[in-house]
Coordinates of C-alpha atoms in Angstrom, one line a residue:
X171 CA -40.8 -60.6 -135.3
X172 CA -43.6 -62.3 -137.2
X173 CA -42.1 -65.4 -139.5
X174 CA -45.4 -65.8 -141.1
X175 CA -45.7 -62.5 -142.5
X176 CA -44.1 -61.5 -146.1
X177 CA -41.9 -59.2 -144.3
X178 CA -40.7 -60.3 -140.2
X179 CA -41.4 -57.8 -137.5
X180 CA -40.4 -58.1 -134.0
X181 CA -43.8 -59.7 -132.0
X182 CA -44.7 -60.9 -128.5
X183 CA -45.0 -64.5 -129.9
X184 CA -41.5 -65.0 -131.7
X185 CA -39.6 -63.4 -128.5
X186 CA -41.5 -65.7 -126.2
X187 CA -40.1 -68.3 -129.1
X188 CA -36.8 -67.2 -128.6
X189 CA -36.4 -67.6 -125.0
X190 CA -37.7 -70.8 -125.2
X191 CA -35.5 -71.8 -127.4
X192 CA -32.0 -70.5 -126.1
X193 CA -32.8 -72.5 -123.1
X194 CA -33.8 -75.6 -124.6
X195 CA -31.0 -75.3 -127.2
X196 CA -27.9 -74.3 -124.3
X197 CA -29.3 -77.1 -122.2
X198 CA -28.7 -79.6 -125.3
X199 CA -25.3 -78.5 -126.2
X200 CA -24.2 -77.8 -122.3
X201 CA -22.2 -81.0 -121.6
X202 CA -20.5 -80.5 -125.0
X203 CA -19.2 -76.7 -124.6
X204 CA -18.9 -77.4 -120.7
X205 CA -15.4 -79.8 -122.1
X206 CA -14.6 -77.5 -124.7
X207 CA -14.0 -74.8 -121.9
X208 CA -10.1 -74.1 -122.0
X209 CA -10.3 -70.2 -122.1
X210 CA -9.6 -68.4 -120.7
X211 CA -9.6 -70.9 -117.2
X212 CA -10.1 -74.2 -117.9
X213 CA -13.1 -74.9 -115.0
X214 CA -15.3 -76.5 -117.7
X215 CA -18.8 -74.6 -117.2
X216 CA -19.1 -72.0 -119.8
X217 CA -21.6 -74.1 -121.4
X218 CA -24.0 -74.2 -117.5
X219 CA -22.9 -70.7 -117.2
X220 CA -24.5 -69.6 -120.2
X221 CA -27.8 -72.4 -119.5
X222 CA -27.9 -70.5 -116.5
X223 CA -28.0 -66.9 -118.3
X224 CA -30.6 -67.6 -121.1
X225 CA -32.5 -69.2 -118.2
X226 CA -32.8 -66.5 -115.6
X227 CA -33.5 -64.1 -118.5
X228 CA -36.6 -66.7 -120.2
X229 CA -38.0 -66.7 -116.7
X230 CA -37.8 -63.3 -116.0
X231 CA -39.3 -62.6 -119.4
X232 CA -42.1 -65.3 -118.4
X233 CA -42.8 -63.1 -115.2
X234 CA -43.2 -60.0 -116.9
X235 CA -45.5 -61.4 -119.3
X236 CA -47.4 -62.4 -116.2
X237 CA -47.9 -58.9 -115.0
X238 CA -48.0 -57.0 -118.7
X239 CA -49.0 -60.1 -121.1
X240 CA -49.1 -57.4 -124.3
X241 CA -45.9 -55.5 -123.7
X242 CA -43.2 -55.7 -125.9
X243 CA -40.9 -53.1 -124.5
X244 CA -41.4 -54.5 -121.5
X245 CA -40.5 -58.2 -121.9
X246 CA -37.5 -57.2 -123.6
X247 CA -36.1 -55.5 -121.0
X248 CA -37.2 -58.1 -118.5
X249 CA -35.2 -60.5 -120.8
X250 CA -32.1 -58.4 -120.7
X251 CA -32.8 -57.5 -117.1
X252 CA -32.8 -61.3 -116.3
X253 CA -29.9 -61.8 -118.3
X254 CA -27.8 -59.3 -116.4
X255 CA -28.7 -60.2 -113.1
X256 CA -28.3 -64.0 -113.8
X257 CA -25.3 -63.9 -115.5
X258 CA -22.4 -66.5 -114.6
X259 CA -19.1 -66.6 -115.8
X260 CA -17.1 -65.0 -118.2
X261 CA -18.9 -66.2 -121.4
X262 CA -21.6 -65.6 -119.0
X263 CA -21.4 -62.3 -118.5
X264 CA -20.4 -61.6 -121.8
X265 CA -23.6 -63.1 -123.4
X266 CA -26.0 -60.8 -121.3
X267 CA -24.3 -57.5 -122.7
X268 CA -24.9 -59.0 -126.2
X269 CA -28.1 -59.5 -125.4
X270 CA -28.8 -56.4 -123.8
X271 CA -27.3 -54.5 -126.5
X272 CA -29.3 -55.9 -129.2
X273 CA -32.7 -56.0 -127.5
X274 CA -32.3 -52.1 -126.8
X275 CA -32.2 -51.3 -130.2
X276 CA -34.9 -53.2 -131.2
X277 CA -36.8 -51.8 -128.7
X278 CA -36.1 -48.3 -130.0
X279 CA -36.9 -49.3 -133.3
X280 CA -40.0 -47.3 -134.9
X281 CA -42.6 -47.9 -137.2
X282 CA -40.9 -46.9 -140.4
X283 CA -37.9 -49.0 -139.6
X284 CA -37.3 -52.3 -141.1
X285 CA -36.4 -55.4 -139.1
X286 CA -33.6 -56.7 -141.0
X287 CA -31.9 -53.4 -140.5
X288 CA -32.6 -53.2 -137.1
X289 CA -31.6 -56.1 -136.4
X290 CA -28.1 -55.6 -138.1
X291 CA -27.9 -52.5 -136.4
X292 CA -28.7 -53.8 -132.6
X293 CA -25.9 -56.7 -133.6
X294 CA -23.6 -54.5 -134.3
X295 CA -24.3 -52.4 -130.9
X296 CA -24.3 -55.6 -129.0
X297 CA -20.4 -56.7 -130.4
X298 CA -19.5 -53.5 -129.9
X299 CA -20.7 -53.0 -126.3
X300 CA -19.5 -56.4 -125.7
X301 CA -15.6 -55.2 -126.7
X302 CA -15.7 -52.3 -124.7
X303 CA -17.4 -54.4 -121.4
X304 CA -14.2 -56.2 -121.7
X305 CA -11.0 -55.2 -119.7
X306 CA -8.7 -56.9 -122.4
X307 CA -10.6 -57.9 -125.9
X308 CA -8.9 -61.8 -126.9
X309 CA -9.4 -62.9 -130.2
X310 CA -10.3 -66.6 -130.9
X311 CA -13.5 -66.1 -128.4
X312 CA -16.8 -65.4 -128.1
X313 CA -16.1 -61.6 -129.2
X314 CA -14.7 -62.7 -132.8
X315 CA -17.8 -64.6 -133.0
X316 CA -20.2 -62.0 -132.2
X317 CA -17.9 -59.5 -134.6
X318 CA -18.4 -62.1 -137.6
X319 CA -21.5 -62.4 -137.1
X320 CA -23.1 -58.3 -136.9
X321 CA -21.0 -57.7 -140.3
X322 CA -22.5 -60.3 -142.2
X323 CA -26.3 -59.1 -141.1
X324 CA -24.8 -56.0 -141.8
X325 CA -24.2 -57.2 -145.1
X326 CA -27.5 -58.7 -145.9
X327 CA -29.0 -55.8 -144.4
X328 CA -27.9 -53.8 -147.4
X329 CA -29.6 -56.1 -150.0
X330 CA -33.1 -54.0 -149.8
X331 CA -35.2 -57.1 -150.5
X332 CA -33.8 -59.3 -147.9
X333 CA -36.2 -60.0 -145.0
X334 CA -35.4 -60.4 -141.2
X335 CA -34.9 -64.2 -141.7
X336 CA -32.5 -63.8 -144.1
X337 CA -30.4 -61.2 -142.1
X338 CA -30.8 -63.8 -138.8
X339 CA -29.5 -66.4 -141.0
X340 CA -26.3 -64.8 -142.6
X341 CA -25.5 -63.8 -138.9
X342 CA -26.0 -67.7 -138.0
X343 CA -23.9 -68.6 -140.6
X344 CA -21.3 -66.8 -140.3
X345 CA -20.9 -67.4 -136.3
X346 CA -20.5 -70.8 -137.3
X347 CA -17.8 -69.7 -140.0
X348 CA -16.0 -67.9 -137.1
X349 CA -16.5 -70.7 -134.8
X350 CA -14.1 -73.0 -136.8
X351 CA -11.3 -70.1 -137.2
X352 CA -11.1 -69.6 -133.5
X353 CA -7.9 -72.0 -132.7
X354 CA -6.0 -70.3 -135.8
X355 CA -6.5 -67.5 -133.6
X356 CA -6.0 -68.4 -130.1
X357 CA -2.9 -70.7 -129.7
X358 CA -4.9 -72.4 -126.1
X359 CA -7.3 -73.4 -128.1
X360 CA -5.4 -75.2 -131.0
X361 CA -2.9 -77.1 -128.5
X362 CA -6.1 -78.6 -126.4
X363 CA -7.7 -79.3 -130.1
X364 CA -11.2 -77.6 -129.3
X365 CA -13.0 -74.6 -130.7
X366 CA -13.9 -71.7 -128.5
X367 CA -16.8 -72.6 -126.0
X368 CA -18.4 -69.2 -125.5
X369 CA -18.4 -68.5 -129.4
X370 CA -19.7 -72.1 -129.8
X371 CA -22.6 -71.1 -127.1
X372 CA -23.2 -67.8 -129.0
X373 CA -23.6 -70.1 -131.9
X374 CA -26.4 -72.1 -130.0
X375 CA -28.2 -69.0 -129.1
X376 CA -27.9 -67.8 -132.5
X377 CA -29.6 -70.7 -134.1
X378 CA -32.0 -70.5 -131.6
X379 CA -33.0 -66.5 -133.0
X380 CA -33.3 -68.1 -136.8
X381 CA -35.8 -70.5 -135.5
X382 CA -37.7 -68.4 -134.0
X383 CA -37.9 -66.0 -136.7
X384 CA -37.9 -68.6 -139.7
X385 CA -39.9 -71.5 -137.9
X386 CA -37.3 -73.6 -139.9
X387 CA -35.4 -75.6 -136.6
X388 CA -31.7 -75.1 -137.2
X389 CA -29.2 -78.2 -136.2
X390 CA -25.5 -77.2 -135.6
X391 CA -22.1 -79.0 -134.8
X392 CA -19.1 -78.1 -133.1
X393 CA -16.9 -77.5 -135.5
X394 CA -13.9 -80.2 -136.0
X395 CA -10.1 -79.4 -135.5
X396 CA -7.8 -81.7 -137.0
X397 CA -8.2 -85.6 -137.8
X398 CA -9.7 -87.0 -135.6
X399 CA -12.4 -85.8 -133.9
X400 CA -12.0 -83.3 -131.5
X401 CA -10.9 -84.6 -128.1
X402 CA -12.6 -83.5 -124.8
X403 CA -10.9 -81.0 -123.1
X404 CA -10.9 -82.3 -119.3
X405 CA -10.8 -79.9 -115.9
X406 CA -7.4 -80.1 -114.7
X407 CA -6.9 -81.1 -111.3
X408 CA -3.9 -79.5 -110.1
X409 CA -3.5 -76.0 -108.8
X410 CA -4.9 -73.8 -111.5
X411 CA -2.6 -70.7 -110.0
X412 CA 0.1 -70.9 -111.9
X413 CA 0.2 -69.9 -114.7
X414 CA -3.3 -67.0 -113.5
X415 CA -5.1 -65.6 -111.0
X416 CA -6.2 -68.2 -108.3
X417 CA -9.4 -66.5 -107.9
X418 CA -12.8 -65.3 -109.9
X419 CA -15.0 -62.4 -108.0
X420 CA -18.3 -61.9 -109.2
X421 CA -20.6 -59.6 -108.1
X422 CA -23.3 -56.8 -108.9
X423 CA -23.0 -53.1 -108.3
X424 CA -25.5 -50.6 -108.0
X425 CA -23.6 -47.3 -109.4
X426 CA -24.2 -44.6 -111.8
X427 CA -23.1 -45.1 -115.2
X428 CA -20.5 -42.2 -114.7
X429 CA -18.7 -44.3 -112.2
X430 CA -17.8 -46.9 -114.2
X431 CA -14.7 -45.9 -116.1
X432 CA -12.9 -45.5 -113.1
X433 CA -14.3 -49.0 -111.8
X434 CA -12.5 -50.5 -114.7
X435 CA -9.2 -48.3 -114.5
X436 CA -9.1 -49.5 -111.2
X437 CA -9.8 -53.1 -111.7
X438 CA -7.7 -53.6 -115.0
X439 CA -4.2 -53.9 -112.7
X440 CA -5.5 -56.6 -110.3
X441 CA -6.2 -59.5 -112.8
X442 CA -7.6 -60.8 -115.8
X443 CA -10.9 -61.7 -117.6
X444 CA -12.1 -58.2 -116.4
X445 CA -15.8 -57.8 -117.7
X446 CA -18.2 -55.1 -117.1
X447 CA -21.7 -55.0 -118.0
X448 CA -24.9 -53.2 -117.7
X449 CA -26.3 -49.8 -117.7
X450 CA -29.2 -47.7 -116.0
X451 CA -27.6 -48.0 -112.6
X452 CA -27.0 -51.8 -112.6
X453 CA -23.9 -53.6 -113.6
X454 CA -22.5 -56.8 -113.5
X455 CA -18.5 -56.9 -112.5
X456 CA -16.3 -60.0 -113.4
X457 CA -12.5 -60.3 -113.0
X458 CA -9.7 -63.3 -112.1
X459 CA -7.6 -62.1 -109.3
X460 CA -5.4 -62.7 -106.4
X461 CA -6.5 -60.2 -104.2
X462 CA -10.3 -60.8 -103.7
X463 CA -10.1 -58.1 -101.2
X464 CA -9.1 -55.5 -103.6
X465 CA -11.2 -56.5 -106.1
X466 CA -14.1 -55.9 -104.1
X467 CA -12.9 -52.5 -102.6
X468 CA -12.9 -51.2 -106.1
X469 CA -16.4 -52.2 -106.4
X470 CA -17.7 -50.3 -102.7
X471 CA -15.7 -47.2 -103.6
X472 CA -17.4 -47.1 -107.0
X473 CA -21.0 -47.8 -105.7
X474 CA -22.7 -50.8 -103.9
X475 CA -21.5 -54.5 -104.9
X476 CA -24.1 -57.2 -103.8
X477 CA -24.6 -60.9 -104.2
X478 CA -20.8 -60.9 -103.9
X479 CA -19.3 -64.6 -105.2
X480 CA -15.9 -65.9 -105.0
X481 CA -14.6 -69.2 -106.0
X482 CA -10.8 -70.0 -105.9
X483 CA -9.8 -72.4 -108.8
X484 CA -8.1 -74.8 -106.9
X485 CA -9.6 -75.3 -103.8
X486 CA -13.3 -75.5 -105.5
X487 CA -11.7 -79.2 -105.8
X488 CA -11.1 -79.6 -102.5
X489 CA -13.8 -78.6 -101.3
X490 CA -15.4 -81.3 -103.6
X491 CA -13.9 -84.3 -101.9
X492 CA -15.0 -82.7 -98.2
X493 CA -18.5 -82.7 -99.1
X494 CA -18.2 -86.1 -100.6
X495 CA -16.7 -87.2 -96.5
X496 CA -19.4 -85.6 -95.4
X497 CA -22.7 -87.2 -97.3
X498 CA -23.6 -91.1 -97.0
X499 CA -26.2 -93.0 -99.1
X500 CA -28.4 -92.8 -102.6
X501 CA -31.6 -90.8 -102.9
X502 CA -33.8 -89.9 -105.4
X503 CA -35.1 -86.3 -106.9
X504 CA -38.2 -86.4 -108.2
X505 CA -40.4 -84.1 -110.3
X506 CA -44.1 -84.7 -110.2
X507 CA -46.9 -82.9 -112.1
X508 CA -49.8 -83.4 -109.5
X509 CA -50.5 -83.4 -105.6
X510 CA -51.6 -87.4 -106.1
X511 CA -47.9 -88.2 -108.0
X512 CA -46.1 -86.0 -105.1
X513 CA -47.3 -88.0 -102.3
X514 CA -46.6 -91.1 -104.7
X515 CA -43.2 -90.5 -105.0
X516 CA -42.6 -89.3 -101.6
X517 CA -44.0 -92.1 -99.8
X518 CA -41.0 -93.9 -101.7
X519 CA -38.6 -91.6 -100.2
X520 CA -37.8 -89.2 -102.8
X521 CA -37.5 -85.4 -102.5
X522 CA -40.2 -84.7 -104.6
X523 CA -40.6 -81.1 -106.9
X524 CA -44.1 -80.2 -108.1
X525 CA -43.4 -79.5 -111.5
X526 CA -44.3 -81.3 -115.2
X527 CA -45.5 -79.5 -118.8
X528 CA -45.8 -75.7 -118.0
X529 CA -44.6 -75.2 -114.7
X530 CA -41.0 -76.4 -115.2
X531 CA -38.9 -76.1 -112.1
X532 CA -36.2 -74.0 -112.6
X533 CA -31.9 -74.7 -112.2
X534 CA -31.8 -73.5 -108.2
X535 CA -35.2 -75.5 -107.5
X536 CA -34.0 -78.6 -108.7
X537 CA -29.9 -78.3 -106.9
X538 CA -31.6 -77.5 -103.8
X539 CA -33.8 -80.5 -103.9
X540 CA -30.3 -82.6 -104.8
X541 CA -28.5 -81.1 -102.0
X542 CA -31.4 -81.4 -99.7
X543 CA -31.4 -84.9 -99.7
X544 CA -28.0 -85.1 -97.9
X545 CA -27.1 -88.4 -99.9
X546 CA -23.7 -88.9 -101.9
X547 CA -25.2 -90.2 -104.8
X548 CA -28.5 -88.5 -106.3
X549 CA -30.6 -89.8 -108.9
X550 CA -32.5 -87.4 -110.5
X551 CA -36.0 -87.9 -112.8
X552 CA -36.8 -85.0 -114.3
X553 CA -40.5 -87.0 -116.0
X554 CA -41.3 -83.9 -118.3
X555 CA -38.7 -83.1 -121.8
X556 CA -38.7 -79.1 -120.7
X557 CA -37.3 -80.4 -117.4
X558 CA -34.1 -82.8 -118.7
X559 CA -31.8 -79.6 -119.5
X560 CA -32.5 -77.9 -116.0
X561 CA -32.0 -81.3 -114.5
X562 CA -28.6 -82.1 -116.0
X563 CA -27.6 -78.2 -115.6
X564 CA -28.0 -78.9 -111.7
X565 CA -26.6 -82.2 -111.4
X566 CA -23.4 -80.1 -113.2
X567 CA -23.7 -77.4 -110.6
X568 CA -23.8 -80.1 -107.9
X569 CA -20.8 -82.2 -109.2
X570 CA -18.7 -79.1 -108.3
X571 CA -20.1 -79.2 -104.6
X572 CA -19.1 -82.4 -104.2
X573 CA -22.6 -84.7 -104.8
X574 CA -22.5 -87.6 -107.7
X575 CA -25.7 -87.0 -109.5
X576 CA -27.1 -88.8 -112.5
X577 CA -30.0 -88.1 -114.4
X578 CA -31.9 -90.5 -115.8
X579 CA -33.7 -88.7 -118.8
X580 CA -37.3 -89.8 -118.6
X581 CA -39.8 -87.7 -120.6
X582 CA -43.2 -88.8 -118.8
X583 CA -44.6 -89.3 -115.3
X584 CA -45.0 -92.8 -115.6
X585 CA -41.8 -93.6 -117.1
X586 CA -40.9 -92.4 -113.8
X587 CA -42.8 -94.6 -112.0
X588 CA -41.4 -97.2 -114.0
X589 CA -38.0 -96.3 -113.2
X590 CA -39.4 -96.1 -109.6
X591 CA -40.9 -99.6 -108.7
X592 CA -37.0 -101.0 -110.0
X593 CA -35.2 -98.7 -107.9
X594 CA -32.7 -100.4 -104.9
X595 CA -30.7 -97.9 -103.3
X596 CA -28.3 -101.0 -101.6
X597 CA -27.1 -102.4 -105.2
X598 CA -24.1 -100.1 -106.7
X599 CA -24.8 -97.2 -108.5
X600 CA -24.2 -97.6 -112.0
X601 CA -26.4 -101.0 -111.4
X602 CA -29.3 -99.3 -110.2
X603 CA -29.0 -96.3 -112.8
X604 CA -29.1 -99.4 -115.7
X605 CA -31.9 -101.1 -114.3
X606 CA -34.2 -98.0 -113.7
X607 CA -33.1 -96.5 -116.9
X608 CA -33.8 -99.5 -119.0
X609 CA -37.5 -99.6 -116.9
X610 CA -37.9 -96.3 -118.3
X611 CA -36.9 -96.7 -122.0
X612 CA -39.3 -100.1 -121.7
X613 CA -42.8 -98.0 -120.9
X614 CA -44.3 -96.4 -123.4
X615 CA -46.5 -93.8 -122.5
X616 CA -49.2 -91.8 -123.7
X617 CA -52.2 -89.5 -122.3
X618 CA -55.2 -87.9 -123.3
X619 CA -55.7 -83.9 -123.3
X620 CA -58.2 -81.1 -124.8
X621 CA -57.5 -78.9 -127.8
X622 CA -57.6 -75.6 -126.0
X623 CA -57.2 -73.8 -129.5
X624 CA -58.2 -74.6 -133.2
X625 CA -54.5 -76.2 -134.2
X626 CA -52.9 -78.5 -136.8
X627 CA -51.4 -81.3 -134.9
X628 CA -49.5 -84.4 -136.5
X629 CA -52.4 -86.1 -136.2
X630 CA -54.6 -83.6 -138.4
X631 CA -56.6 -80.5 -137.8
X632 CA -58.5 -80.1 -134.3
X633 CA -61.0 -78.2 -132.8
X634 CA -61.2 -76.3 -129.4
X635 CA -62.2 -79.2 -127.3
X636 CA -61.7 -82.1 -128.9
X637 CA -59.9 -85.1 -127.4
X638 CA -56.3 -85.2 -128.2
X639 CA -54.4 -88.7 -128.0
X640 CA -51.0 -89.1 -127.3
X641 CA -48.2 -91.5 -128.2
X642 CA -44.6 -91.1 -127.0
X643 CA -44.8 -87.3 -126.7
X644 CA -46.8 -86.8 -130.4
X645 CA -50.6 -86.1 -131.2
X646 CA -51.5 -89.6 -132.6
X647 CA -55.2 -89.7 -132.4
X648 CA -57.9 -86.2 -132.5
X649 CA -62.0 -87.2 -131.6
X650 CA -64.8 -85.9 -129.9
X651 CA -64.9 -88.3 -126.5
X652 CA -61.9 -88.9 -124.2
X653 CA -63.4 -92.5 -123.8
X654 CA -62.6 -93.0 -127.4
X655 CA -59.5 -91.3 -127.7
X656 CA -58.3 -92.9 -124.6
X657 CA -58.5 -96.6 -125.0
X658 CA -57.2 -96.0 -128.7
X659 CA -54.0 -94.7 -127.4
X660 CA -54.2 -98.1 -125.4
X661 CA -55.0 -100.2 -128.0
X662 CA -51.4 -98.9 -130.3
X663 CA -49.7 -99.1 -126.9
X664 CA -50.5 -102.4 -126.4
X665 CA -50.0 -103.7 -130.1
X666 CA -46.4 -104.1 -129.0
X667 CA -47.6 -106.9 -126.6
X668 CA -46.8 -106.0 -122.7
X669 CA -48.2 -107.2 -119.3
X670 CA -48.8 -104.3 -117.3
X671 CA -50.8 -101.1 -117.8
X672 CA -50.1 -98.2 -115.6
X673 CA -53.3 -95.8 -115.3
X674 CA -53.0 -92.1 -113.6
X675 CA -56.2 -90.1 -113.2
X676 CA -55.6 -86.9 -113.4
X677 CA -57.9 -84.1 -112.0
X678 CA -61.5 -85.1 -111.7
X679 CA -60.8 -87.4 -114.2
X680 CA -61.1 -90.9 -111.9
X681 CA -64.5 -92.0 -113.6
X682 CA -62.3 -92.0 -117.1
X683 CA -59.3 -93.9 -115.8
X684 CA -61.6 -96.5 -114.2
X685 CA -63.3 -96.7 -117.2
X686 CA -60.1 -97.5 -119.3
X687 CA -59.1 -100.0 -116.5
X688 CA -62.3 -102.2 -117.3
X689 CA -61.8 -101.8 -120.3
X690 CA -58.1 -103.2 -120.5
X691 CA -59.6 -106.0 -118.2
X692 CA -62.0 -107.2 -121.0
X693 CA -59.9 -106.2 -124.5
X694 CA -56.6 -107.5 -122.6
X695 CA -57.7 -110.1 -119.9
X696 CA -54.3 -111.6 -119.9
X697 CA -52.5 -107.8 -118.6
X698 CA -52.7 -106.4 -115.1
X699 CA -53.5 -102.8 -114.6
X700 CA -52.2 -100.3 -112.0
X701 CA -54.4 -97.2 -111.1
X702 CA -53.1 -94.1 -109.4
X703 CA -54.9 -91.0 -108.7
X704 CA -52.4 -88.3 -110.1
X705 CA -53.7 -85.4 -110.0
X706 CA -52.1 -83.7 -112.6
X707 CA -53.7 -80.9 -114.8
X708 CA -54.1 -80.1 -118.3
X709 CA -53.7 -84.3 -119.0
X710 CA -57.4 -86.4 -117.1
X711 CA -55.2 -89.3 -118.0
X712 CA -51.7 -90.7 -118.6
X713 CA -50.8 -94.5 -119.5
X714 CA -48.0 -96.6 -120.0
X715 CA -47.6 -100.3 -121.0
X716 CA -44.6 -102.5 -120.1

């Protein structure tokens, strides 16, 4: 899918686009669908269930791309792959066979065909396939979404002259449309005062597709019901048994396709929320029951379940407060961009992640490094924007094993450090969390990079190779020496006034920070400077005045 051409095709570049943006979108709208989660258990993670989905399918796609960088067919069905095999949840679940669905059309699509119709017709698969994954189709959810949505690109499919973008959009749309109907439909939903959270994440992901394809960045809102605003829907904390099944079995099967009606027959008597998805010999089984035991029979006589998961609704909770009894003290997780910021922030006594701009870590990375540190109380600095939404989807997924995270949202390495040198582990939380976070918002940062392509930049054209300045995350300066370009960014840094510069060299950049550091000394003689050797690649310098 090309957005720059008179009429879209599907391309490499807007499906890497696409990824990226499903993740970064479900991460920013996790916490909100995570309390609109009533339906059809009221656990409050559809929202990091479908994070986590989008995720493993973007990295998957990121891995294929590693190994066959101009295959389309193939990083489609690495994305769908990924999706399938890192589903969670119902909504979960659900989303992959959408996604599935609609990518195998597209990759069947010919020459001759046109995008916009392809497109309608893969959306229309997808709802479709999605319906008949599931054991017993609910209106009011994430299905009626989906179904609004493929009849409406249907419908702008028909109009000849309509391109891709405009059938992407009318889909969009009319999710959104849906979105707001869903408690008229679904009683649950209009007594707790929320809309549907799997529809609403479909929404997200949907928006993310028109942006991609359009370049045009879409912004969506939940939906309000009733006067006045919608109120959170909280997890309840009594026994979620009575009035369902106490337990949800998840788990993969390696069957043929011909197997799976009777998987289903045999599964539909033991529970609810029964969804089955996949194809080509790999599915993905998800069902609420009472008899785990059963549940998983069904599953060995029809072929071989692995990566079996339980999790009982109301002992999840329990479990919770045991892990709490069991874990003492406050550390921080860390992620650093460069073997010099690593042994920076683990000489402090962080559990440190090597991660920053291209090499995000991913959801598991980061929870293992939380529950590694055996403390109660976690702090997390993600340093890096791509690395926030992983972060926060973590600290979710270790809330429900028992660990009291907070992430403090910092966007840059040395607004970590910053957040660092104010950090005392023996004052109360929510203390420390204000003081480091307020250290944080109080540096502002910049760095100094080189134009690896010819690009337009906020700051004007530049040229393979030219010096690129930043300020707070945006191109503010392009030149020919990093010198230049460097103490520039320095100089609008330190128009605000401040009395400390922090300095980190990146690779074989140390002549250039040292450089910069006599120079503050005789510009600024009234500011101290702090040099570190960081490391990091792709920036020779980053900088921060507070």
């Amino acid at each position: 899918m090309h957005a720059g051409a008179e009429v879209a095709t599907f391309d490499l570049e807007v499906v890497r686009r696409f990824a990226d943006l499903a993740v970064d979108g479900l991460a920013s709208a996790r916490e909100e669908i995570d309390a609109l989660n009533v339906y059809p258990v009221p656990d409050g993670d559809t929202g990091t269930n479908m994070f986590l989905t989008v995720e493993s399918a973007r990295d998957a796609l990121v891995a294929a791309l590693g190994e066959h960088p101009d295959d389309l067919r193939a990083a489609m069905q690495a994305y769908s792959r990924g999706a399938l095999l890192g589903a969670r949840g119902n909504s979960g679940v659900i989303l992959s066979q959408l996604v599935g669905a609609l990518l195998r059309r597209i990759g069947q699509a010919g020459p001759g065909d046109r995008s916009a119709a392809v497109f309608a017709e893969g959306m229309a698969l997808a709802t479709d396939a999605a319906y008949s994954a599931v054991g017993q189709p609910v209106e009011g959810t994430i299905l009626s979404v989906a179904r609004a949505a493929s009849q409406a690109a249907a419908e702008a499919a028909q109009v000849v002259e309509d391109r891709l973008g405009d059938v992407v959009h009318a889909a969009a749309s009319a999710a959104r449309e849906a979105l707001a109907l869903t408690p008229e439909q679904l009683p649950m939903l209009k007594e707790a005062g929320v809309v549907d959270a799997g529809g609403r994440g479909l929404c997200v992901v949907l928006d993310a597709a028109e942006s991609a394809i359009t370049g045009k960045r879409a912004t969506t809102t939940t939906p309000q019901v009733g006067t006045p605003a919608i109120p959170v829907a909280r997890v309840p904390t009594g026994d979620l048994t009575e009035d369902g099944p106490a337990y949800e079995v998840m788990y993969l099967l390696e069957t043929d396709d011909e197997a799976i009606p009777a998987l289903r027959k045999a599964l539909a008597p033991l529970g609810d929320s029964l969804v089955v998805v996949g194809g080509e010999g790999l599915w993905n089984v998800h069902i609420h029951v009472d008899d785990v035991g059963a549940a998983v029979e069904a599953g060995i006589r029809a072929g071989t379940p692995r990566r079996i998961q339980v999790t009982h609704f109301a002992e999840q909770i329990e479990r919770a407060r045991d892990r709490r009894a069991e874990r003492r003290g406050r550390k921080l997780v860390i992620v650093a961009a460069g073997p010099g910021l690593v042994e920076l922030f683990a000489d402090a006594g962080a559990e440190v992640l090597e991660g920053g701009p291209g090499s995000r870590p991913s959801t598991g990375q980061v929870l293992a490094a939380i529950e590694a540190t055996g403390a109660q109380e976690v702090i997390v600095l993600p340093n890096d924007p791509d690395s926030i939404g992983v972060a926060e989807a973590a600290a979710h997924e270790a809330e429900e094993r028992g660990i009291h995270v907070v992430v403090i949202p910092t966007r840059a390495q040395v607004q970590g450090i910053a957040a660092l040198a104010v950090h005392e582990p023996g004052r109360p939380l929510n203390s420390d969390v204000v003081q480091m976070a307020a250290a944080a918002r109080g540096a502002r940062h910049g760095a100094v990079t080189v134009a690896a392509k010819d690009a337009m930049t906020t700051a004007g054209p530049c040229s393979v190779g030219d010096a690129l300045g930043v300020v707070h995350g945006d191109f503010a300066i392009v030149g020919k020496d990093l010198y230049e370009v460097a103490t520039g960014v320095l100089e609008r840094l330190l128009g605000g006034g401040g009395e400390l510069v922090t300095l980190v060299a990146g690779a074989e950049a140390g002549d250039l920070a040292e450089a910069c550091e006599h120079w503050v000394q005789q510009a600024h003689p009234g500011v101290d400077v702090a040099l570190y050797t960081g490391g990091q690649e792709r920036y020779p310098l980053l900088m921060a005045v507070e």
